[in-house]
mmCIF file of C-alpha atoms in Angstrom:
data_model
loop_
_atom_site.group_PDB
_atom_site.id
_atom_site.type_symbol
_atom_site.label_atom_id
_atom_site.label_comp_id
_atom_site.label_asym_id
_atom_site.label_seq_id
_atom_site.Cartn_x
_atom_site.Cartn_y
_atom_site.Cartn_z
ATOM 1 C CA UNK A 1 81.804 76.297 69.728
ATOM 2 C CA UNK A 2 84.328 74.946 72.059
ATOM 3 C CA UNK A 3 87.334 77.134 72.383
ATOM 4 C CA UNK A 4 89.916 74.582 72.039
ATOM 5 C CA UNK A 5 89.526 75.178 68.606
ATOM 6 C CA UNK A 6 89.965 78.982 69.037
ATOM 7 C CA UNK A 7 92.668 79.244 71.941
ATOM 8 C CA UNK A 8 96.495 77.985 70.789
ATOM 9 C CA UNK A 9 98.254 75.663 72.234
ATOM 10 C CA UNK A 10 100.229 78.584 74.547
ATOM 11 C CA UNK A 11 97.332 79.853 75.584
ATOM 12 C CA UNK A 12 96.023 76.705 76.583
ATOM 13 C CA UNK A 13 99.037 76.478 78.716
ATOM 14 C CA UNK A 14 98.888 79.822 79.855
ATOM 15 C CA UNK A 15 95.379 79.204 81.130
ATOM 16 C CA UNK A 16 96.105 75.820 82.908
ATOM 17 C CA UNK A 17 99.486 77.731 84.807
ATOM 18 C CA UNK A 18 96.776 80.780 85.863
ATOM 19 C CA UNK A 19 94.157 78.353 86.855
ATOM 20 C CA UNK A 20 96.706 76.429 89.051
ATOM 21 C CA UNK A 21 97.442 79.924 90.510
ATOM 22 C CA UNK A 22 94.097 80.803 91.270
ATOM 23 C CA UNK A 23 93.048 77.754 92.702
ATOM 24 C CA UNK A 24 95.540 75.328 93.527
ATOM 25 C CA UNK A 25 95.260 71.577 94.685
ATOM 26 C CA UNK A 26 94.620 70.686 98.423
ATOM 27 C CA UNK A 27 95.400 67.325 99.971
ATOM 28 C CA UNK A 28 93.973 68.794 102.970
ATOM 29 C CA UNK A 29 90.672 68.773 101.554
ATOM 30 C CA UNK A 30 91.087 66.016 98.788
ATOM 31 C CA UNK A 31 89.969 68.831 96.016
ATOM 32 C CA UNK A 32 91.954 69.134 92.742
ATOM 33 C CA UNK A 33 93.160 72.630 91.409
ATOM 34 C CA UNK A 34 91.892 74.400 89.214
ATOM 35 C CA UNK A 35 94.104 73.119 86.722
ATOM 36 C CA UNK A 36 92.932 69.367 86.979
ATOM 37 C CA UNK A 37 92.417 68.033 82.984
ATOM 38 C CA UNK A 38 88.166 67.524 83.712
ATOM 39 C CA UNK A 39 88.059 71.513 84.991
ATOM 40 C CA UNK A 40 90.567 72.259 81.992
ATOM 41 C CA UNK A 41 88.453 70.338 79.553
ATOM 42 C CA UNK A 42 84.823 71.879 81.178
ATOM 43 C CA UNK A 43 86.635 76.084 80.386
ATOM 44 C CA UNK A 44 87.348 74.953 77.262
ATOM 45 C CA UNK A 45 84.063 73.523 76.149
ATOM 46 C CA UNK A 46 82.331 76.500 77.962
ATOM 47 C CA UNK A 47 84.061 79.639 77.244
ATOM 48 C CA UNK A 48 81.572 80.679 74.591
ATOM 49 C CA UNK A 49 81.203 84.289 74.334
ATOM 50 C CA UNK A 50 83.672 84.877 76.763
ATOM 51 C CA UNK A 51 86.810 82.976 74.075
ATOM 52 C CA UNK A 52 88.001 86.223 73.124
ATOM 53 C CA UNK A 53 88.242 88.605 76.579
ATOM 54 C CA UNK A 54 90.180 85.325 77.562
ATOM 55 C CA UNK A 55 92.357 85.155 75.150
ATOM 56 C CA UNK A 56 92.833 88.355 75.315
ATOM 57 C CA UNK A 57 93.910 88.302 78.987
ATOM 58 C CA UNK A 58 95.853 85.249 78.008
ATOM 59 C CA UNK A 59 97.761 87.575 75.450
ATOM 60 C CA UNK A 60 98.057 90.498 77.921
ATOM 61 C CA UNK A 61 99.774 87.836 80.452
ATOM 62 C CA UNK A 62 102.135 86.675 77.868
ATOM 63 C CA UNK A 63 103.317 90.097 76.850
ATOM 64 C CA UNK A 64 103.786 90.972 80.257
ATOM 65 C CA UNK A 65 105.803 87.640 80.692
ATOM 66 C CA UNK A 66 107.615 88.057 77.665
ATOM 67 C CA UNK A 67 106.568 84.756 76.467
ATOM 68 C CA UNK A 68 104.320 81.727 77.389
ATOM 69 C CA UNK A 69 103.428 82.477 81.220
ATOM 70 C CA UNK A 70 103.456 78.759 81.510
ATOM 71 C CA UNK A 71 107.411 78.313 81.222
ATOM 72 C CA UNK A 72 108.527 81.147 83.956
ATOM 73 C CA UNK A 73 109.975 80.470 87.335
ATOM 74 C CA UNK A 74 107.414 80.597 90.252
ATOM 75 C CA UNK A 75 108.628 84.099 91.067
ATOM 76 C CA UNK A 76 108.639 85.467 88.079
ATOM 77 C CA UNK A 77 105.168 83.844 87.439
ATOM 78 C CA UNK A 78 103.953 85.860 90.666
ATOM 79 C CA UNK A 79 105.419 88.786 89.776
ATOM 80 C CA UNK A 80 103.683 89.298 86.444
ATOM 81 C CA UNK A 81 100.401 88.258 87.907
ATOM 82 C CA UNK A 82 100.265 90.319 90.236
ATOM 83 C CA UNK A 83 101.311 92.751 87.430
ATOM 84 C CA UNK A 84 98.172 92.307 85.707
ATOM 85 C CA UNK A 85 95.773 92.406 88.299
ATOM 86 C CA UNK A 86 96.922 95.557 88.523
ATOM 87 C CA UNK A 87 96.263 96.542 84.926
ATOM 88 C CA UNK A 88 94.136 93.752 83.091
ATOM 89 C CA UNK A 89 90.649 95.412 83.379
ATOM 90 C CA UNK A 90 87.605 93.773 82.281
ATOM 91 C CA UNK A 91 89.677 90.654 80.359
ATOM 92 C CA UNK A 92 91.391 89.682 83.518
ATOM 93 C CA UNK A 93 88.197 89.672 85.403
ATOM 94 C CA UNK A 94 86.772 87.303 83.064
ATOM 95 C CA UNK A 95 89.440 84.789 83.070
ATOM 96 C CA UNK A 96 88.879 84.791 87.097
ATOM 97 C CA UNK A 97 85.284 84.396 86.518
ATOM 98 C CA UNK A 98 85.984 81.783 83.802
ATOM 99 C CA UNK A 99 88.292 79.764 86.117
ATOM 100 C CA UNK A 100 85.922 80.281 89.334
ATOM 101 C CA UNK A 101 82.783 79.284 87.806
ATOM 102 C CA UNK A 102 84.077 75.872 86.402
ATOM 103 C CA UNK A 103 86.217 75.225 89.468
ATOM 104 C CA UNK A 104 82.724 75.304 91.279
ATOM 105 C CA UNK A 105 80.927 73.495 89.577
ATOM 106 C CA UNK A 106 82.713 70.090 89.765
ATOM 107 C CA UNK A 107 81.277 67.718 91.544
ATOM 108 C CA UNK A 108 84.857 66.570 93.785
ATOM 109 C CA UNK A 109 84.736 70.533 94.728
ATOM 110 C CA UNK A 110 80.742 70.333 95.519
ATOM 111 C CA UNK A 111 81.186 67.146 97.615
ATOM 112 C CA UNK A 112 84.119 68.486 99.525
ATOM 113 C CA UNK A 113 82.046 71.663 100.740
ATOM 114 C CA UNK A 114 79.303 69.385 102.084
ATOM 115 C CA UNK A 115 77.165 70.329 98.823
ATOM 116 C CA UNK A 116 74.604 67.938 97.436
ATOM 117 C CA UNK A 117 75.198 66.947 93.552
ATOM 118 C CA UNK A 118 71.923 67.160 92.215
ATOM 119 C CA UNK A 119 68.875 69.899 92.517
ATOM 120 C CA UNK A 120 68.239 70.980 96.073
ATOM 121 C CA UNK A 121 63.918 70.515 94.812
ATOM 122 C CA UNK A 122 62.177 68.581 96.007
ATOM 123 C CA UNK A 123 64.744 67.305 98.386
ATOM 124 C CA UNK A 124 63.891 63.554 98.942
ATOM 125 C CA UNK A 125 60.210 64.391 98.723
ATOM 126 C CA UNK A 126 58.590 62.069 95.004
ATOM 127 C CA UNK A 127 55.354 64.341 93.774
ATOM 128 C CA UNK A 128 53.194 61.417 92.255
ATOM 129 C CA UNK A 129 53.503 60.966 88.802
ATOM 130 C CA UNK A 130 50.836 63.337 86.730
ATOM 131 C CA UNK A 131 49.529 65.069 89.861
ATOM 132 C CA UNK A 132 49.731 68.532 88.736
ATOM 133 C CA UNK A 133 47.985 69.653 92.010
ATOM 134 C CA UNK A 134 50.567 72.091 92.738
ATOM 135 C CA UNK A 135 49.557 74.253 89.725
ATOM 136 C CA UNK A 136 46.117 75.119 90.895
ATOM 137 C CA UNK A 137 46.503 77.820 92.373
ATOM 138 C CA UNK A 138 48.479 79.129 89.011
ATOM 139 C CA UNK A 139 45.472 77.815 86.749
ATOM 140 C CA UNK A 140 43.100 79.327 88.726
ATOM 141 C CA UNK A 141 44.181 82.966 88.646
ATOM 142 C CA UNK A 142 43.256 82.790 84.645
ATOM 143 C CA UNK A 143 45.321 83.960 81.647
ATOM 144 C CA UNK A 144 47.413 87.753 82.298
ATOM 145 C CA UNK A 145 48.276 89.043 78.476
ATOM 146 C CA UNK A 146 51.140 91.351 78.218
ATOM 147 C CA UNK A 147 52.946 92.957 75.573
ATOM 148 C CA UNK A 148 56.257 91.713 74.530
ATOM 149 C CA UNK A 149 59.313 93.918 74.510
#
């Protein structure tokens, strides 16, 4: 279930300001931040299982902000981040995985650290249609039964 659905509208905010924090834009390197509405829209449709330790840390933030993190100051914004690094535990390493793992995956930020954007197998080399040579060696070792957990 996408968490749009399951994050409000603050918290969306709140999660675009942190993301922009974490990983901002660079011109330098012609990558968006973190923040960029396709990375936004990829958290939100991938959170899963991790919804509520986010929206938890998205709470946390706001408490310690005394309202939406989204509308402070710069300074004040830094101040109560760096307050809850200090004290956010397991929810505010989620939302830094959260925000990492979607930053990385995009293709702008692949392309701009020399990545290719597709599977590095078999790397330029075609296998013939239907030649399932390769799995001789596999077929020819015969059947192993084990027990399932």
């Amino acid at each position: 279930m996408s968490a749009d659905n399951q994050l409000t509208r603050r918290q969306r905010d709140d999660l675009r300001a942190i993301a922009a924090m974490i990983i901002p834009a660079s011109d330098e390197y012609k990558v968006p931040g973190a923040d960029d509405p396709a990375i936004q829209a990829d958290m939100l449709a991938t959170l899963g299982r991790d919804t509520k330790l986010v929206a938890a840390a998205l709470d946390h933030l706001a408490r310690l902000a005394g309202g939406p993190l989204a509308e402070l100051d710069a300074a004040r914004r830094d101040a109560v981040v760096h307050e809850f690094r200090k004290n956010g535990g397991a929810a505010a390493a989620t939302l830094v995985r959260v925000v990492l793992q979607c930053y990385y995956r995009d293709d702008r930020v692949l392309g701009s650290l020399g990545l290719e954007l597709r599977a590095p197998f078999p790397k330029g080399h075609v296998l013939p249609e239907g030649d399932w040579s390769l799995l001789d060696p596999v077929k020819a070792r015969g059947g192993a039964l084990r027990r399932a957990p």
